[in-house]
PDB file of C-alpha atoms in Angstrom:
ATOM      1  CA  UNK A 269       0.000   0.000   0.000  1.00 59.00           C
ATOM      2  CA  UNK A 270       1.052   3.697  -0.950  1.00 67.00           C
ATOM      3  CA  UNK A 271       2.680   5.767   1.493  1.00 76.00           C
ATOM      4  CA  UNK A 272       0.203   8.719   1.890  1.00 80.00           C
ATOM      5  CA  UNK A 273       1.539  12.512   2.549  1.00 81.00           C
ATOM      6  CA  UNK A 274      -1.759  13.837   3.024  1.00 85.00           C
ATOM      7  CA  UNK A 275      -1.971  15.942   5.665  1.00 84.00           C
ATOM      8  CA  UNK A 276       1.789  16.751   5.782  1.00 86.00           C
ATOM      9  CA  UNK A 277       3.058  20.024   5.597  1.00 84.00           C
ATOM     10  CA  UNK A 278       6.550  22.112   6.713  1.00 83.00           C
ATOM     11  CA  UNK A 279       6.271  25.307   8.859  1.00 83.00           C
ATOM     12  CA  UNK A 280       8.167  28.203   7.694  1.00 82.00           C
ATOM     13  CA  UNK A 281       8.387  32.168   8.294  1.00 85.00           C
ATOM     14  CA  UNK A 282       6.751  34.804   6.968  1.00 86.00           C
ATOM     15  CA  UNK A 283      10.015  35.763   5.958  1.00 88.00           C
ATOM     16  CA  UNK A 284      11.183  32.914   4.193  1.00 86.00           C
ATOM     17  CA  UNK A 285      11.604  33.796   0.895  1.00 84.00           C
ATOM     18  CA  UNK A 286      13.709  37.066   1.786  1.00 83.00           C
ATOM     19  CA  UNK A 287      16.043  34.771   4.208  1.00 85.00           C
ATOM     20  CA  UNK A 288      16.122  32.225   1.813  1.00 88.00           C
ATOM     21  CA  UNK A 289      14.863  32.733  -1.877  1.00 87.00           C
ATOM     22  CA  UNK A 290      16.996  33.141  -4.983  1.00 86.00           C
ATOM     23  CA  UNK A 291      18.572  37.301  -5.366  1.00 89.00           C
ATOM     24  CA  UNK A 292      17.584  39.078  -8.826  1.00 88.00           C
ATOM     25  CA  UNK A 293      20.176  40.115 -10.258  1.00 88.00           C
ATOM     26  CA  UNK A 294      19.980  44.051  -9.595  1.00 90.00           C
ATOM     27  CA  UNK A 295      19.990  42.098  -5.809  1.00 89.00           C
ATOM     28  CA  UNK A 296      23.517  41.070  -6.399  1.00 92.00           C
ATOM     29  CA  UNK A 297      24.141  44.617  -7.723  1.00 92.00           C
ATOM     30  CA  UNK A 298      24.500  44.117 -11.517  1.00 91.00           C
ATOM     31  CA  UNK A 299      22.410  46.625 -13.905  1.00 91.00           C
ATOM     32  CA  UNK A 300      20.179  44.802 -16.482  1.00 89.00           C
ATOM     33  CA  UNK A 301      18.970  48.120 -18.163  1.00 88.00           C
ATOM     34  CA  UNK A 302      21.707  46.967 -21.227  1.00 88.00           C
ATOM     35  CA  UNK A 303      20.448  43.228 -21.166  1.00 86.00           C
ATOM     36  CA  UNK A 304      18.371  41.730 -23.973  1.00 84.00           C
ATOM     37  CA  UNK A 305      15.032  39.716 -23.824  1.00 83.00           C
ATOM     38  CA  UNK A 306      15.642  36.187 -22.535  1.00 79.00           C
ATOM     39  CA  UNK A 307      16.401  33.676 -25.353  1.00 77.00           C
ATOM     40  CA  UNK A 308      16.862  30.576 -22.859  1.00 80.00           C
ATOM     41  CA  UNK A 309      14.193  30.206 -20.762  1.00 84.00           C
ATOM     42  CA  UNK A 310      14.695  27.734 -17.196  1.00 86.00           C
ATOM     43  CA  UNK A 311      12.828  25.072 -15.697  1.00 89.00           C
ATOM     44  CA  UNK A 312      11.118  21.855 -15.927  1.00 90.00           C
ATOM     45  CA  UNK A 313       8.362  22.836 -18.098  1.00 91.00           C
ATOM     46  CA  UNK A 314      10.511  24.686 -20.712  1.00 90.00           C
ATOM     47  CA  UNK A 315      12.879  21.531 -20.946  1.00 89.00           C
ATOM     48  CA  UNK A 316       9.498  19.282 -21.638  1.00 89.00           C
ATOM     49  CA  UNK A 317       8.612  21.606 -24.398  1.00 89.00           C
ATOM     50  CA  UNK A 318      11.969  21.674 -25.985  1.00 87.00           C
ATOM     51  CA  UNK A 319      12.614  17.994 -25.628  1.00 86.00           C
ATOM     52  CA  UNK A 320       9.395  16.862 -27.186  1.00 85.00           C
ATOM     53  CA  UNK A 321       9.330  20.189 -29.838  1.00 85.00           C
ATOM     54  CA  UNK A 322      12.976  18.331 -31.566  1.00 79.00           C
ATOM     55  CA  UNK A 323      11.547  15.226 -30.638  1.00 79.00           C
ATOM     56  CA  UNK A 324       8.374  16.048 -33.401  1.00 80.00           C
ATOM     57  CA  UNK A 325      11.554  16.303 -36.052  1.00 77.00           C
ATOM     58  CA  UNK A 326      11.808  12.935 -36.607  1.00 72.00           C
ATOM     59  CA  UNK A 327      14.403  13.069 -39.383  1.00 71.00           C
ATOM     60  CA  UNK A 328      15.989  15.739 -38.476  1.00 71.00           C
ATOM     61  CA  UNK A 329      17.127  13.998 -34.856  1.00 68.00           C
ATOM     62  CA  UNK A 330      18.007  10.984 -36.796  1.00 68.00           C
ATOM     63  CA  UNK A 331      20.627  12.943 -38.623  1.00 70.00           C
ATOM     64  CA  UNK A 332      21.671  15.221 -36.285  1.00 67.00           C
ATOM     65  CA  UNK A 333      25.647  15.051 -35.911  1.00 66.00           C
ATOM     66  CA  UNK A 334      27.676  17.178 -33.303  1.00 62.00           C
ATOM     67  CA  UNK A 335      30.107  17.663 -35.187  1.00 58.00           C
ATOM     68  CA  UNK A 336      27.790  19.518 -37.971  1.00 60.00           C
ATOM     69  CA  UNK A 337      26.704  21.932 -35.618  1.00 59.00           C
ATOM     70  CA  UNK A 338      27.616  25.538 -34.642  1.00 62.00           C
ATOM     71  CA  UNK A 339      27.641  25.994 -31.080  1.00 57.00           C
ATOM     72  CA  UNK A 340      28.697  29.812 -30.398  1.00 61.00           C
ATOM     73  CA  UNK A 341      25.352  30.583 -32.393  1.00 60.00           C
ATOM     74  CA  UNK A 342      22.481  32.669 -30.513  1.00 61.00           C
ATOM     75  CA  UNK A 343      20.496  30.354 -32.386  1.00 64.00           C
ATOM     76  CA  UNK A 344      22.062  27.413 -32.637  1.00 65.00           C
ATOM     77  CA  UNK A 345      21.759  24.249 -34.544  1.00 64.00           C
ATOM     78  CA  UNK A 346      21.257  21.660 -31.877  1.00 69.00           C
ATOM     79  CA  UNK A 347      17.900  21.102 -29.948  1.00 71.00           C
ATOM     80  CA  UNK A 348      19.921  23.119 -26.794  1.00 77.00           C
ATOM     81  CA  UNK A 349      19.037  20.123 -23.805  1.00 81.00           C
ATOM     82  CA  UNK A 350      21.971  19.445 -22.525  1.00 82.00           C
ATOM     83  CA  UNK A 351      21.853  22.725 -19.852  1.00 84.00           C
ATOM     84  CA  UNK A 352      18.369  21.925 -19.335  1.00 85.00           C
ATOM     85  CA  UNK A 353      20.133  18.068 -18.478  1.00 85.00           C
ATOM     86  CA  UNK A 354      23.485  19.663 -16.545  1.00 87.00           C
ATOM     87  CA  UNK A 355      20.868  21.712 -14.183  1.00 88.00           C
ATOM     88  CA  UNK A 356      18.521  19.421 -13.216  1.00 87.00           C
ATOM     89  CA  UNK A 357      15.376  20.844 -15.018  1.00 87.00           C
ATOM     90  CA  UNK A 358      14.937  17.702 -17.413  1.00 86.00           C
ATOM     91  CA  UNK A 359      16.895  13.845 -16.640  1.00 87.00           C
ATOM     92  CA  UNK A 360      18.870  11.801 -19.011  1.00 84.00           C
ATOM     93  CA  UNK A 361      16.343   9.232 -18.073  1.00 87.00           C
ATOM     94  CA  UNK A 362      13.275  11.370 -19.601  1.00 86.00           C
ATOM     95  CA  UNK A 363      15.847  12.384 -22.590  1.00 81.00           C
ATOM     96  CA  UNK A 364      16.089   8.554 -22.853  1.00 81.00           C
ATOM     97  CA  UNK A 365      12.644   7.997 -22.834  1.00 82.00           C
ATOM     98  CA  UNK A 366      11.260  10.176 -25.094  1.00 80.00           C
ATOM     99  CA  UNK A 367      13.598   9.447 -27.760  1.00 75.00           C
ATOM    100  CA  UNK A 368      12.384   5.533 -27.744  1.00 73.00           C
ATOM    101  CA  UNK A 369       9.179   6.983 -27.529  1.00 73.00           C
ATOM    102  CA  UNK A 370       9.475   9.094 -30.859  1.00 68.00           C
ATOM    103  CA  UNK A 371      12.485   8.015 -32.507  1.00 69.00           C
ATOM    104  CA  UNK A 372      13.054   4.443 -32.411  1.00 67.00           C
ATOM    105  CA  UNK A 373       9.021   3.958 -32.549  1.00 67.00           C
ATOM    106  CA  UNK A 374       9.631   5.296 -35.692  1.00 62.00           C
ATOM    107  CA  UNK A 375      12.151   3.865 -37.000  1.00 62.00           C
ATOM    108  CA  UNK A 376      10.878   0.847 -35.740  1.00 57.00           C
ATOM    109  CA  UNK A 377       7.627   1.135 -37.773  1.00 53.00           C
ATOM    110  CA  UNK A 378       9.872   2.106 -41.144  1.00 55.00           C
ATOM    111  CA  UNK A 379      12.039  -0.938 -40.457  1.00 54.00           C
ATOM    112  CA  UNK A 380       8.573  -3.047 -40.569  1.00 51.00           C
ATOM    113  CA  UNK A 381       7.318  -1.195 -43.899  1.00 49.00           C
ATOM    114  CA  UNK A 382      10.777  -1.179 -45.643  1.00 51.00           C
ATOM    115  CA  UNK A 383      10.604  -5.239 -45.063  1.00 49.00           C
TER     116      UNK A 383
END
């Protein structure tokens, strides 16, 4: 039987999130009046829509090479996971996962026409 958490909670201040949440940047003093508009958004959600956006371009994953690919480009040529991986926002097992999903499905299914 499944552990339930219902009724659970954690205390915490008022205060919490000026003790303890994440400084802005004008926070840690730095002037963003010269910055342009994000072109990388963060988090879990953004990674989910990136990964399964490239993940729609069948052919285009299955020929992606690394070395084919220009990576000091503000728009580059590669589907851009692997920060969304290196921070924690997405997992390699997800990455993993959708790409049997999508890819191999259908490669699998062309395999079975092509025979």
């Amino acid at each position: 039987m499944p552990l339930s958490l219902e009724g659970v909670s954690t205390s915490f201040s008022e205060y919490h999130e000026e003790e303890f949440g994440i400084p802005t940047l004008e926070d840690l003093g730095l002037d963003t009046s010269s910055l342009g508009p994000d072109l990388f958004l963060g988090g879990e959600q953004e990674a989910l829509h990136r990964l399964d956006e490239h993940m729609q371009r069948t052919v285009w994953v299955c020929k992606l090479k690394k070395t084919q690919t220009f990576l000091n480009s503000m728009s580059p040529s590669t589907p851009v996971l692997s920060p969304y991986i290196r921070f924690g926002c997405s997992s390699a097992c997800t990455f993993w996962w959708c790409s049997d999903q999508h890819i191999f499905s259908s490669l699998k299914l062309a395999a079975w026409f092509l025979d």
